[in-house]
mmCIF file of C-alpha atoms in Angstrom:
data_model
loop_
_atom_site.group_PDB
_atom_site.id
_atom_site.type_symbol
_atom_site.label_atom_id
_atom_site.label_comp_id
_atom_site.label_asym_id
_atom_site.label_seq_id
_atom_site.Cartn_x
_atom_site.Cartn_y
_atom_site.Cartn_z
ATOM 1 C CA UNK M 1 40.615 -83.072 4.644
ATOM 2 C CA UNK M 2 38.475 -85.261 6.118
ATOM 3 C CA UNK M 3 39.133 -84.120 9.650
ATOM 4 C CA UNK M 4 39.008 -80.783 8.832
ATOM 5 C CA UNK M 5 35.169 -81.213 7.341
ATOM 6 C CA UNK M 6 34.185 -83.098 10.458
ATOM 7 C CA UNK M 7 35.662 -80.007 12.773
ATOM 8 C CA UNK M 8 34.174 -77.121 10.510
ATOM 9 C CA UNK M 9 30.418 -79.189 10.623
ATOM 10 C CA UNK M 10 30.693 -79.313 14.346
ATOM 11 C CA UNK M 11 31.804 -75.775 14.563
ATOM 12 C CA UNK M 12 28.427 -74.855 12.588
ATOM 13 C CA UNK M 13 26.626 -77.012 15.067
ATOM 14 C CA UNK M 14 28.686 -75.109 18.129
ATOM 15 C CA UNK M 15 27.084 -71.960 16.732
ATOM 16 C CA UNK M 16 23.986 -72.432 15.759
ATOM 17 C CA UNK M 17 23.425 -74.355 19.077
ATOM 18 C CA UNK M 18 24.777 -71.002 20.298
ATOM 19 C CA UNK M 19 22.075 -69.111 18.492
ATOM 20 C CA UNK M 20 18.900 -71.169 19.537
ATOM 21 C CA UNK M 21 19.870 -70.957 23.476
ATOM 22 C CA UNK M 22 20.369 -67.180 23.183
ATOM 23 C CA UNK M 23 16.789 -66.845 21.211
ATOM 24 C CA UNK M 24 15.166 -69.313 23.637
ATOM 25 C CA UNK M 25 16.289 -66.577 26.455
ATOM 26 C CA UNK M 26 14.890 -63.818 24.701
ATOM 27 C CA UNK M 27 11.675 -62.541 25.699
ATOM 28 C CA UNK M 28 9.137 -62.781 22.962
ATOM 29 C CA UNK M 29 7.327 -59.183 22.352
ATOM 30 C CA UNK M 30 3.901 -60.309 21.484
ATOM 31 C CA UNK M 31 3.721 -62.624 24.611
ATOM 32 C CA UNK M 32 4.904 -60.093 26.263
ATOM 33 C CA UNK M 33 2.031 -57.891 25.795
ATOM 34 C CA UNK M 34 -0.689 -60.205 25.469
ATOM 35 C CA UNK M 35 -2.038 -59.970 29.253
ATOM 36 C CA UNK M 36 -2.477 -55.840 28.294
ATOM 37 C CA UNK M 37 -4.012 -56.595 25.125
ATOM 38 C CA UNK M 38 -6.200 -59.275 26.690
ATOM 39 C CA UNK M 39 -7.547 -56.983 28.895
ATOM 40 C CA UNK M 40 -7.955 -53.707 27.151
ATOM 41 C CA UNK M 41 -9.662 -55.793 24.879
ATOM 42 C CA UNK M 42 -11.833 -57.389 27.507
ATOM 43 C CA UNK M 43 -12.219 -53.429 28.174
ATOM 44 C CA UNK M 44 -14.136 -52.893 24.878
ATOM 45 C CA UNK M 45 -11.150 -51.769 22.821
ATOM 46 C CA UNK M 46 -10.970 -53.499 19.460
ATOM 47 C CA UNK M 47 -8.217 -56.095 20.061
ATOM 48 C CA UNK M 48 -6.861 -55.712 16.524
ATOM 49 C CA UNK M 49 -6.418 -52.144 16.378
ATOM 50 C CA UNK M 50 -4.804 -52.646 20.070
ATOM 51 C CA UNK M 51 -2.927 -56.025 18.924
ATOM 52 C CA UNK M 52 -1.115 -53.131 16.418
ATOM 53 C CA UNK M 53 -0.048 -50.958 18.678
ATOM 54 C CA UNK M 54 1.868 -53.732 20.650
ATOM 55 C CA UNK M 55 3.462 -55.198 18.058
ATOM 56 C CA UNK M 56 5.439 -51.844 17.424
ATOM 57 C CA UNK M 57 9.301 -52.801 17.080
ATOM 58 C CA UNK M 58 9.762 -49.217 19.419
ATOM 59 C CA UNK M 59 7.870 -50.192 21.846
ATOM 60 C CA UNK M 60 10.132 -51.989 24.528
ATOM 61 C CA UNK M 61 9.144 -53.188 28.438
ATOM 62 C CA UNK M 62 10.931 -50.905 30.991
ATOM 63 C CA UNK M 63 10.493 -52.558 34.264
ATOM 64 C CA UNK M 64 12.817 -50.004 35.517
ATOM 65 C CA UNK M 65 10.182 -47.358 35.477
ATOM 66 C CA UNK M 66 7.784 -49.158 37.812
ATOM 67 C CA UNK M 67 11.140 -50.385 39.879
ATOM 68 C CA UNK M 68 11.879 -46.732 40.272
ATOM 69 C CA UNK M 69 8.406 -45.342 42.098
ATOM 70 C CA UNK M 70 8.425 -48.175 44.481
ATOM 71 C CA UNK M 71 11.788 -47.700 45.687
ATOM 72 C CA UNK M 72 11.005 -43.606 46.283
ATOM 73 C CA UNK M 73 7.909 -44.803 47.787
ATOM 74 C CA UNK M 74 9.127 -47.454 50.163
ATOM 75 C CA UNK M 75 12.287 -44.975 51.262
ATOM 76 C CA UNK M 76 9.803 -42.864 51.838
ATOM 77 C CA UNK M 77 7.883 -45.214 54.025
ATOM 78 C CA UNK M 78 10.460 -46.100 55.526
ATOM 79 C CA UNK M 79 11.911 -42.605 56.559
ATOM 80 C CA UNK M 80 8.461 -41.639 57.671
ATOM 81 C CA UNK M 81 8.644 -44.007 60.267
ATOM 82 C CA UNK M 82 12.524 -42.133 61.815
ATOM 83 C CA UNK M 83 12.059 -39.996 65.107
ATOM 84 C CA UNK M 84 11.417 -36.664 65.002
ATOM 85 C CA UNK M 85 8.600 -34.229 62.655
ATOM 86 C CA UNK M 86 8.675 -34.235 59.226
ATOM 87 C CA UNK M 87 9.836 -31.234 57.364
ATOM 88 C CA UNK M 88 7.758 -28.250 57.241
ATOM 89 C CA UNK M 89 7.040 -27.330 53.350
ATOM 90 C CA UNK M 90 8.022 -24.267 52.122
ATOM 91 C CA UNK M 91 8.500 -22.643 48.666
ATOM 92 C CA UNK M 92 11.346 -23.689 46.224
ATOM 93 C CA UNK M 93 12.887 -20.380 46.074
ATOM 94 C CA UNK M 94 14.849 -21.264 42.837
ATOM 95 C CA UNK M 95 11.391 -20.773 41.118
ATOM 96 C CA UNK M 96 11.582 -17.255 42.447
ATOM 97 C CA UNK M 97 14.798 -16.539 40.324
ATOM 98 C CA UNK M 98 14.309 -13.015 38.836
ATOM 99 C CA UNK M 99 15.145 -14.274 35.476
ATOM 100 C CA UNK M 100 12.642 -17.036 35.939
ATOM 101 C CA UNK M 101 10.066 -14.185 37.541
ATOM 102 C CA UNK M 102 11.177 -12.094 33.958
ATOM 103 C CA UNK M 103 10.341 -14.675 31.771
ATOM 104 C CA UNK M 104 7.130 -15.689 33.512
ATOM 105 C CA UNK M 105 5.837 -11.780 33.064
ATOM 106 C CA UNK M 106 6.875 -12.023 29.597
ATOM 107 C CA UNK M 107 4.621 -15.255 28.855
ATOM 108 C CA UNK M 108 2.070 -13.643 30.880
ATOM 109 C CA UNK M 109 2.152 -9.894 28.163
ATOM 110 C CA UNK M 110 2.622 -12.614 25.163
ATOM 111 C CA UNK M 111 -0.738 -14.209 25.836
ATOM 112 C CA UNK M 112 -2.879 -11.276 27.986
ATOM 113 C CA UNK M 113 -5.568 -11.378 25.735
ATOM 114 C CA UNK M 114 -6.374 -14.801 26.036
ATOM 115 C CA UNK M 115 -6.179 -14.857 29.532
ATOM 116 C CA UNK M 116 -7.888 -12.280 30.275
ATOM 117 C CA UNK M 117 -10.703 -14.135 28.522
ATOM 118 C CA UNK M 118 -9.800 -17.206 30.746
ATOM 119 C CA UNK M 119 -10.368 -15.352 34.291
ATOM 120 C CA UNK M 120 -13.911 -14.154 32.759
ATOM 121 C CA UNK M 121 -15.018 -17.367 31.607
ATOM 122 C CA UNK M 122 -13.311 -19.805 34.296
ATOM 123 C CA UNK M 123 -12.581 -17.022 37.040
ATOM 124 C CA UNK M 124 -8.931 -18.149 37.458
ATOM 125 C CA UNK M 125 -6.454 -15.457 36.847
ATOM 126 C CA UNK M 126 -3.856 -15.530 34.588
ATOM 127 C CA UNK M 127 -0.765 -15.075 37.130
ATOM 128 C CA UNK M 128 -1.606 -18.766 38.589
ATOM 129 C CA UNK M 129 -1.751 -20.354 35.176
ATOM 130 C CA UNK M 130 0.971 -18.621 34.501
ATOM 131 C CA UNK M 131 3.139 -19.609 37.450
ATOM 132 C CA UNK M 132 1.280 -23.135 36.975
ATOM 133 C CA UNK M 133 3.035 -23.130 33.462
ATOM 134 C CA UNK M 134 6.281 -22.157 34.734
ATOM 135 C CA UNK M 135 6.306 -25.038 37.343
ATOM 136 C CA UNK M 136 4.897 -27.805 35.565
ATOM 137 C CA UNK M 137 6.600 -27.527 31.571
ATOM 138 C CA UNK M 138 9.053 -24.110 32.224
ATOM 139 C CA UNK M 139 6.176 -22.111 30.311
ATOM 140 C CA UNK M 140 5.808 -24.777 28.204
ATOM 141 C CA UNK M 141 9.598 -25.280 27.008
ATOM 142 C CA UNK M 142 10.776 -28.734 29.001
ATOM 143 C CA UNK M 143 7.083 -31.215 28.253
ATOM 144 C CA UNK M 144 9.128 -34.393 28.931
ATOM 145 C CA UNK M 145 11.411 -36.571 26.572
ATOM 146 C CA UNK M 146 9.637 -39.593 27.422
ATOM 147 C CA UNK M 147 7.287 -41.907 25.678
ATOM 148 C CA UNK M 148 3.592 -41.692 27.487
ATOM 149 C CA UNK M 149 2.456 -45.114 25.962
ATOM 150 C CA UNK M 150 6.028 -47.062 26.888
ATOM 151 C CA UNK M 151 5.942 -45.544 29.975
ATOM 152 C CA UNK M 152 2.224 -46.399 30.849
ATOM 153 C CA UNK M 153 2.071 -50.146 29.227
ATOM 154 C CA UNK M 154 5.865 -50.618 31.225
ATOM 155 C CA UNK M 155 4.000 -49.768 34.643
ATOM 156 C CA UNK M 156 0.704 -51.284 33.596
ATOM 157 C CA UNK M 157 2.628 -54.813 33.112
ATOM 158 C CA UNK M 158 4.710 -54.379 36.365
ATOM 159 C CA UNK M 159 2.222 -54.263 38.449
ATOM 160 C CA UNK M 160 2.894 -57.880 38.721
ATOM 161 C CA UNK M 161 5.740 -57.226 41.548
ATOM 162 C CA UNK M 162 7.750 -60.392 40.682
ATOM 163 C CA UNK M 163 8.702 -58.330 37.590
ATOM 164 C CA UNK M 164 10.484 -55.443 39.664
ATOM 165 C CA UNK M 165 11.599 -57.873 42.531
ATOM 166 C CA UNK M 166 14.892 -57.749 41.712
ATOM 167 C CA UNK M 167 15.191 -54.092 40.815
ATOM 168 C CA UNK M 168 13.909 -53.125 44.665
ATOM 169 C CA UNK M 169 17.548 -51.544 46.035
ATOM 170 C CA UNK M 170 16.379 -52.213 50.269
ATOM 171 C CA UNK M 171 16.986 -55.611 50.986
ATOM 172 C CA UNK M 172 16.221 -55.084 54.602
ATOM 173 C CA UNK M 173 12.524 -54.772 54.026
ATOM 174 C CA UNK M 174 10.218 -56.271 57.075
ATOM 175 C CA UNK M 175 7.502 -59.139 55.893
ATOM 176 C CA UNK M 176 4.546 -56.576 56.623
ATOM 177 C CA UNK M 177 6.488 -53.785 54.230
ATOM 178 C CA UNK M 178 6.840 -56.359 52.031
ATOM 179 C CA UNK M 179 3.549 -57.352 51.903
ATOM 180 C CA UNK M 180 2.688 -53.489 51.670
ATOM 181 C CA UNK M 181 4.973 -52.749 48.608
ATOM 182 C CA UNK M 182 3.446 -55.880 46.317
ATOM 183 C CA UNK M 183 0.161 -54.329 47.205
ATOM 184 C CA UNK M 184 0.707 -50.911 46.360
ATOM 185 C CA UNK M 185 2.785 -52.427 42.925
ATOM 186 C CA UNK M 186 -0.954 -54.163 42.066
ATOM 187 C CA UNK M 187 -2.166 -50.454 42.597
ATOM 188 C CA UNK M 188 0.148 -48.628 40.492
ATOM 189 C CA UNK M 189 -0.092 -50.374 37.732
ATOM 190 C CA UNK M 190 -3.958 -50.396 37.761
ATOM 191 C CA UNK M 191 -3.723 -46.967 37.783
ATOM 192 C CA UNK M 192 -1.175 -47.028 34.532
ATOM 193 C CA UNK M 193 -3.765 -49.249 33.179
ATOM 194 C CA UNK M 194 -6.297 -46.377 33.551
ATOM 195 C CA UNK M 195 -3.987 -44.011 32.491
ATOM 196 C CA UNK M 196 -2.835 -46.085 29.523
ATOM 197 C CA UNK M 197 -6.833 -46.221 27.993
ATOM 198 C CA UNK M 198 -7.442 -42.570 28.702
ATOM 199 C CA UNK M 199 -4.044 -42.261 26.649
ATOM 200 C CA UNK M 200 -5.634 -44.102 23.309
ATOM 201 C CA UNK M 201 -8.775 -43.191 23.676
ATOM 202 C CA UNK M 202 -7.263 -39.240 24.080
ATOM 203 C CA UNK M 203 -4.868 -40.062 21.170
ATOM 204 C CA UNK M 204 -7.409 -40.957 18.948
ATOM 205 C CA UNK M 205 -10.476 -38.164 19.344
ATOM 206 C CA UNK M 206 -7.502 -35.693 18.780
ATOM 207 C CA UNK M 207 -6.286 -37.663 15.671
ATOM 208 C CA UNK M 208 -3.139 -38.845 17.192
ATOM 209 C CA UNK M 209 -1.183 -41.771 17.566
ATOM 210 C CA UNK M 210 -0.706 -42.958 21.042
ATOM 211 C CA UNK M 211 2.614 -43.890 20.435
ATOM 212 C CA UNK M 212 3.937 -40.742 19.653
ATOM 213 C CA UNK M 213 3.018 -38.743 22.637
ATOM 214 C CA UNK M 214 5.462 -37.419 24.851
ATOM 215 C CA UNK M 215 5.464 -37.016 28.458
ATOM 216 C CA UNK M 216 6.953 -36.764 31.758
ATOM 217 C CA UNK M 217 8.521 -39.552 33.499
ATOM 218 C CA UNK M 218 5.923 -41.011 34.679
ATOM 219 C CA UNK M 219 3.293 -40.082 31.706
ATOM 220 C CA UNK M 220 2.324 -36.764 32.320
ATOM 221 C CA UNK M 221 1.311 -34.928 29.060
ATOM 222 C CA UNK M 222 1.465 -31.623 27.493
ATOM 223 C CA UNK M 223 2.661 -28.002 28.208
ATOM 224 C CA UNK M 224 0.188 -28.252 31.358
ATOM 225 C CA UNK M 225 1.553 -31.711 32.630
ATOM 226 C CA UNK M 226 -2.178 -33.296 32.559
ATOM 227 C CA UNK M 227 -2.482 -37.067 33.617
ATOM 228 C CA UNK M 228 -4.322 -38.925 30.478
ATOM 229 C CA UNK M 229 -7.114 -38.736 32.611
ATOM 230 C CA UNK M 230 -7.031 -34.837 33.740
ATOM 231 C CA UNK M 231 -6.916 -34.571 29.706
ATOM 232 C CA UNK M 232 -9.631 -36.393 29.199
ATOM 233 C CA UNK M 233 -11.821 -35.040 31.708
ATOM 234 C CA UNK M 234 -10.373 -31.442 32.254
ATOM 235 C CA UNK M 235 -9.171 -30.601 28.457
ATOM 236 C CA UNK M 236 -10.506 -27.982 26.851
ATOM 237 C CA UNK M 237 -10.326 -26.900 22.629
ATOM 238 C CA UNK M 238 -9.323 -23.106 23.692
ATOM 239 C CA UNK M 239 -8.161 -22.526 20.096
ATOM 240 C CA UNK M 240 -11.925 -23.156 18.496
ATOM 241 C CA UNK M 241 -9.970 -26.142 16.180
ATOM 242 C CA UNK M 242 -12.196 -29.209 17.213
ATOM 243 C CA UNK M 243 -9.358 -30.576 19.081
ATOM 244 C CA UNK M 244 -7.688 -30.542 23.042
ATOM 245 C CA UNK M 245 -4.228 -30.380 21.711
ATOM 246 C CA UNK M 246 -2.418 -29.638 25.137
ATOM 247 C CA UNK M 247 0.993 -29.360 23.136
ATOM 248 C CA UNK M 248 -0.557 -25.852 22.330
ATOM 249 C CA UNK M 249 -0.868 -23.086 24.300
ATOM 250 C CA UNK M 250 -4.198 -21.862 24.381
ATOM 251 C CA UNK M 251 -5.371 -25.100 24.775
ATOM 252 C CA UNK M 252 -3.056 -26.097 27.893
ATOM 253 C CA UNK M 253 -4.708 -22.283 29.372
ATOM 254 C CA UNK M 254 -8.250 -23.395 28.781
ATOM 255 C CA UNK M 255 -7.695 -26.321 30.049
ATOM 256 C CA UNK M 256 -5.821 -25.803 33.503
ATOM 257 C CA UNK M 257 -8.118 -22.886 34.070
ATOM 258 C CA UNK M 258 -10.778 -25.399 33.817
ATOM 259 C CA UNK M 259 -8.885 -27.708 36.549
ATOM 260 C CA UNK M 260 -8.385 -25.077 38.713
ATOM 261 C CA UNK M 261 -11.738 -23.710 38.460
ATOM 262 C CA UNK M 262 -13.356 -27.234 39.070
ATOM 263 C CA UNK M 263 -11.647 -27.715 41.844
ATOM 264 C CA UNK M 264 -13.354 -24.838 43.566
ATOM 265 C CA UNK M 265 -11.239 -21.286 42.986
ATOM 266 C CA UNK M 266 -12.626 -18.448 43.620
ATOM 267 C CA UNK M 267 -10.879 -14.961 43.684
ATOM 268 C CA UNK M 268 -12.540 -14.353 46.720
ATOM 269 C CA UNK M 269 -10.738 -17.333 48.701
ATOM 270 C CA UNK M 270 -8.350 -16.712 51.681
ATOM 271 C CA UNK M 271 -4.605 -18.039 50.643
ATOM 272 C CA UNK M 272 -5.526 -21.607 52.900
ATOM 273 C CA UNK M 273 -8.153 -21.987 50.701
ATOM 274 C CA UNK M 274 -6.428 -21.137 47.025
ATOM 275 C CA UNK M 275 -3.279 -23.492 48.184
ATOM 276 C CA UNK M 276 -5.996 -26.788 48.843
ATOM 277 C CA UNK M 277 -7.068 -25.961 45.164
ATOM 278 C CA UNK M 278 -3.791 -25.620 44.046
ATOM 279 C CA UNK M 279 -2.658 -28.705 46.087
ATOM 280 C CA UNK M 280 -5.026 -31.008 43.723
ATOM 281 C CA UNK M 281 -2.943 -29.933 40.543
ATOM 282 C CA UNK M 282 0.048 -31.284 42.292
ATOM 283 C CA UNK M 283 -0.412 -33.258 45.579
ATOM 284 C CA UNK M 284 2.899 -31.347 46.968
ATOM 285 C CA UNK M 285 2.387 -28.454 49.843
ATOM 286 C CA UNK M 286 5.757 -26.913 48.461
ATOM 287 C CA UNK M 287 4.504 -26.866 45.215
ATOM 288 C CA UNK M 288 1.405 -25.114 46.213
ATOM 289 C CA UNK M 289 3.263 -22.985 48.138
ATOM 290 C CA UNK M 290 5.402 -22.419 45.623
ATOM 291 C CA UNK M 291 2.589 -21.641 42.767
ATOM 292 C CA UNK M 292 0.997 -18.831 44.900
ATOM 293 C CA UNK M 293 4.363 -17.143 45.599
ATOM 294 C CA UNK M 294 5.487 -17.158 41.830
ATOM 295 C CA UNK M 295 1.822 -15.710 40.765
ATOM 296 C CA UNK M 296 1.962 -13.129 43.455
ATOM 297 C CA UNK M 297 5.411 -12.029 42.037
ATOM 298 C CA UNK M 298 3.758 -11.940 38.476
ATOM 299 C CA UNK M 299 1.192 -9.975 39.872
ATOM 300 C CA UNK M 300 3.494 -7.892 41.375
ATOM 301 C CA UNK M 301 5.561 -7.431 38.476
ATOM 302 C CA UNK M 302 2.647 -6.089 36.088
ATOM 303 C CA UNK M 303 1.856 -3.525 38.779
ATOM 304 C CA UNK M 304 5.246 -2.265 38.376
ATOM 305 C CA UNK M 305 5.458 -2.226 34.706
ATOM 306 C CA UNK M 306 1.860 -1.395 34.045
ATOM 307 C CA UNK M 307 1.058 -4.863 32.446
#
């Protein structure tokens, strides 16, 4: 009996030994966050009411996210520097799919009225909003299955590179790219950290809560796809509510019309012109291309239906 005492305490210790190392490996969540919530708060927000949002129990550090734009952007670095041109852009003709082209008109009957009103009061037609809505959110069906303020904190916090060393796939990666990728890591995730303020202070003059919004993979927001910034400084209440809700439709209209139309469109442009406005929505010359050629099909479309 005695034996078997002594072997059942020391299995307890075993165990709970067991339990401490496994803790001690854990990362802690508020230490975690505290560098973010040190400096938003050195950033004027009110550290408590930021202090709560970090200690969320959903909210969980995804280095993979940060991990995942550097590696695109240092293959693409990389590639640039093969032989030969690069590829010319052209339009992605699976946007031009006549049932895609169908359903774009359709949007575009569903919500004339109001933007008709938008081309008077912004001078941006409704066919590029339109075909802006059908690239960016599929008319405002597919706004992203992601969490905006995970995704945003995750890259703020990585853009200390020795978080995503490991996760970088090239391991044939010259000193000087080396040197370039930390630097553009810093950048990244200063610009997450601008994006991640714009997101609260967004959130909360539209009475939401930042952690609830949903967004692209990288944080985009919204049936238009705005950056937290672009909402900030681009959205626009088109429903008369009080609020830039870019989840709704009349708002996400207002408000790209109001992109578009800051960035210089006029009508009157010749089609170099409209693509360098349309290139700012997206910084893509496919996509531009791509935007023009769906609207002119809209366009196109109403002629031949009478709408």
């Amino acid at each position: 009996m005695k034996r078997a005492a002594i072997e059942t305490t020391l299995a307890a210790v075993f165990i709970c030994c067991l339990g401490l190392t496994a803790l001690a490996g854990a990362p802690v969540s508020g230490n975690l966050w505290d560098p973010l919530v040190d400096r938003l708060a050195a950033d004027g927000f009110e550290r408590r009411k930021v202090a709560y949002l970090f200690s969320s129990p959903d909210l969980e550090f995804q280095p993979e996210i940060m991990a995942r734009k550097m590696n695109v952007l240092l293959n693409t670095r990389l590639t640039a520097r093969e032989p030969g041109p690069p590829p010319e852009p052209q339009v992605m003709e699976r946007y031009l799919n006549p049932l895609l082209i169908a359903g774009a008109y359709a949007f575009y009957r569903e919500h004339r009225a109001d933007l008709t009103v938008i081309h008077e009061k912004f001078g941006v037609p409704g066919d590029v909003l339109t075909a802006l809505m059908l690239l960016e959110s599929r008319l405002g069906m597919t706004v992203g299955d992601y969490n905006a303020f995970t995704i945003l904190a995750s890259m703020a916090l990585a853009g200390d590179f020795e978080l995503i060393r490991d996760r970088i796939e090239r391991r044939d990666v010259p000193r000087e790219t080396l040197d370039w990728l930390v630097r553009r890591t810093r950048e990244k995730g200063d610009w997450a950290y601008d994006e991640l303020k714009a997101l609260i202070r967004y959130a909360r003059a539209n009475g939401q809560d930042p952690l609830t919004i949903r967004s692209s993979v990288y944080g985009a927001i919204g049936l238009c796809q705005f950056m937290p910034t672009s909402a900030e400084h681009f959205g626009r209440d088109g429903s008369g509510d009080g609020r830039v809700d870019l989840f709704e439709t009349r708002d996400a209209l207002y408000s790209m019309a109001n992109f578009v139309a800051e960035h210089g469109w006029k009508d009157s442009m010749t089609d170099e012109q409209k693509l360098k406005v349309i290139y700012r929505y997206n910084h893509s010359e496919s996509y531009a291309l791509t935007v023009l050629a769906v609207a002119d099909r809209i366009a196109k479309t109403r002629e031949l239906f009478g709408g």
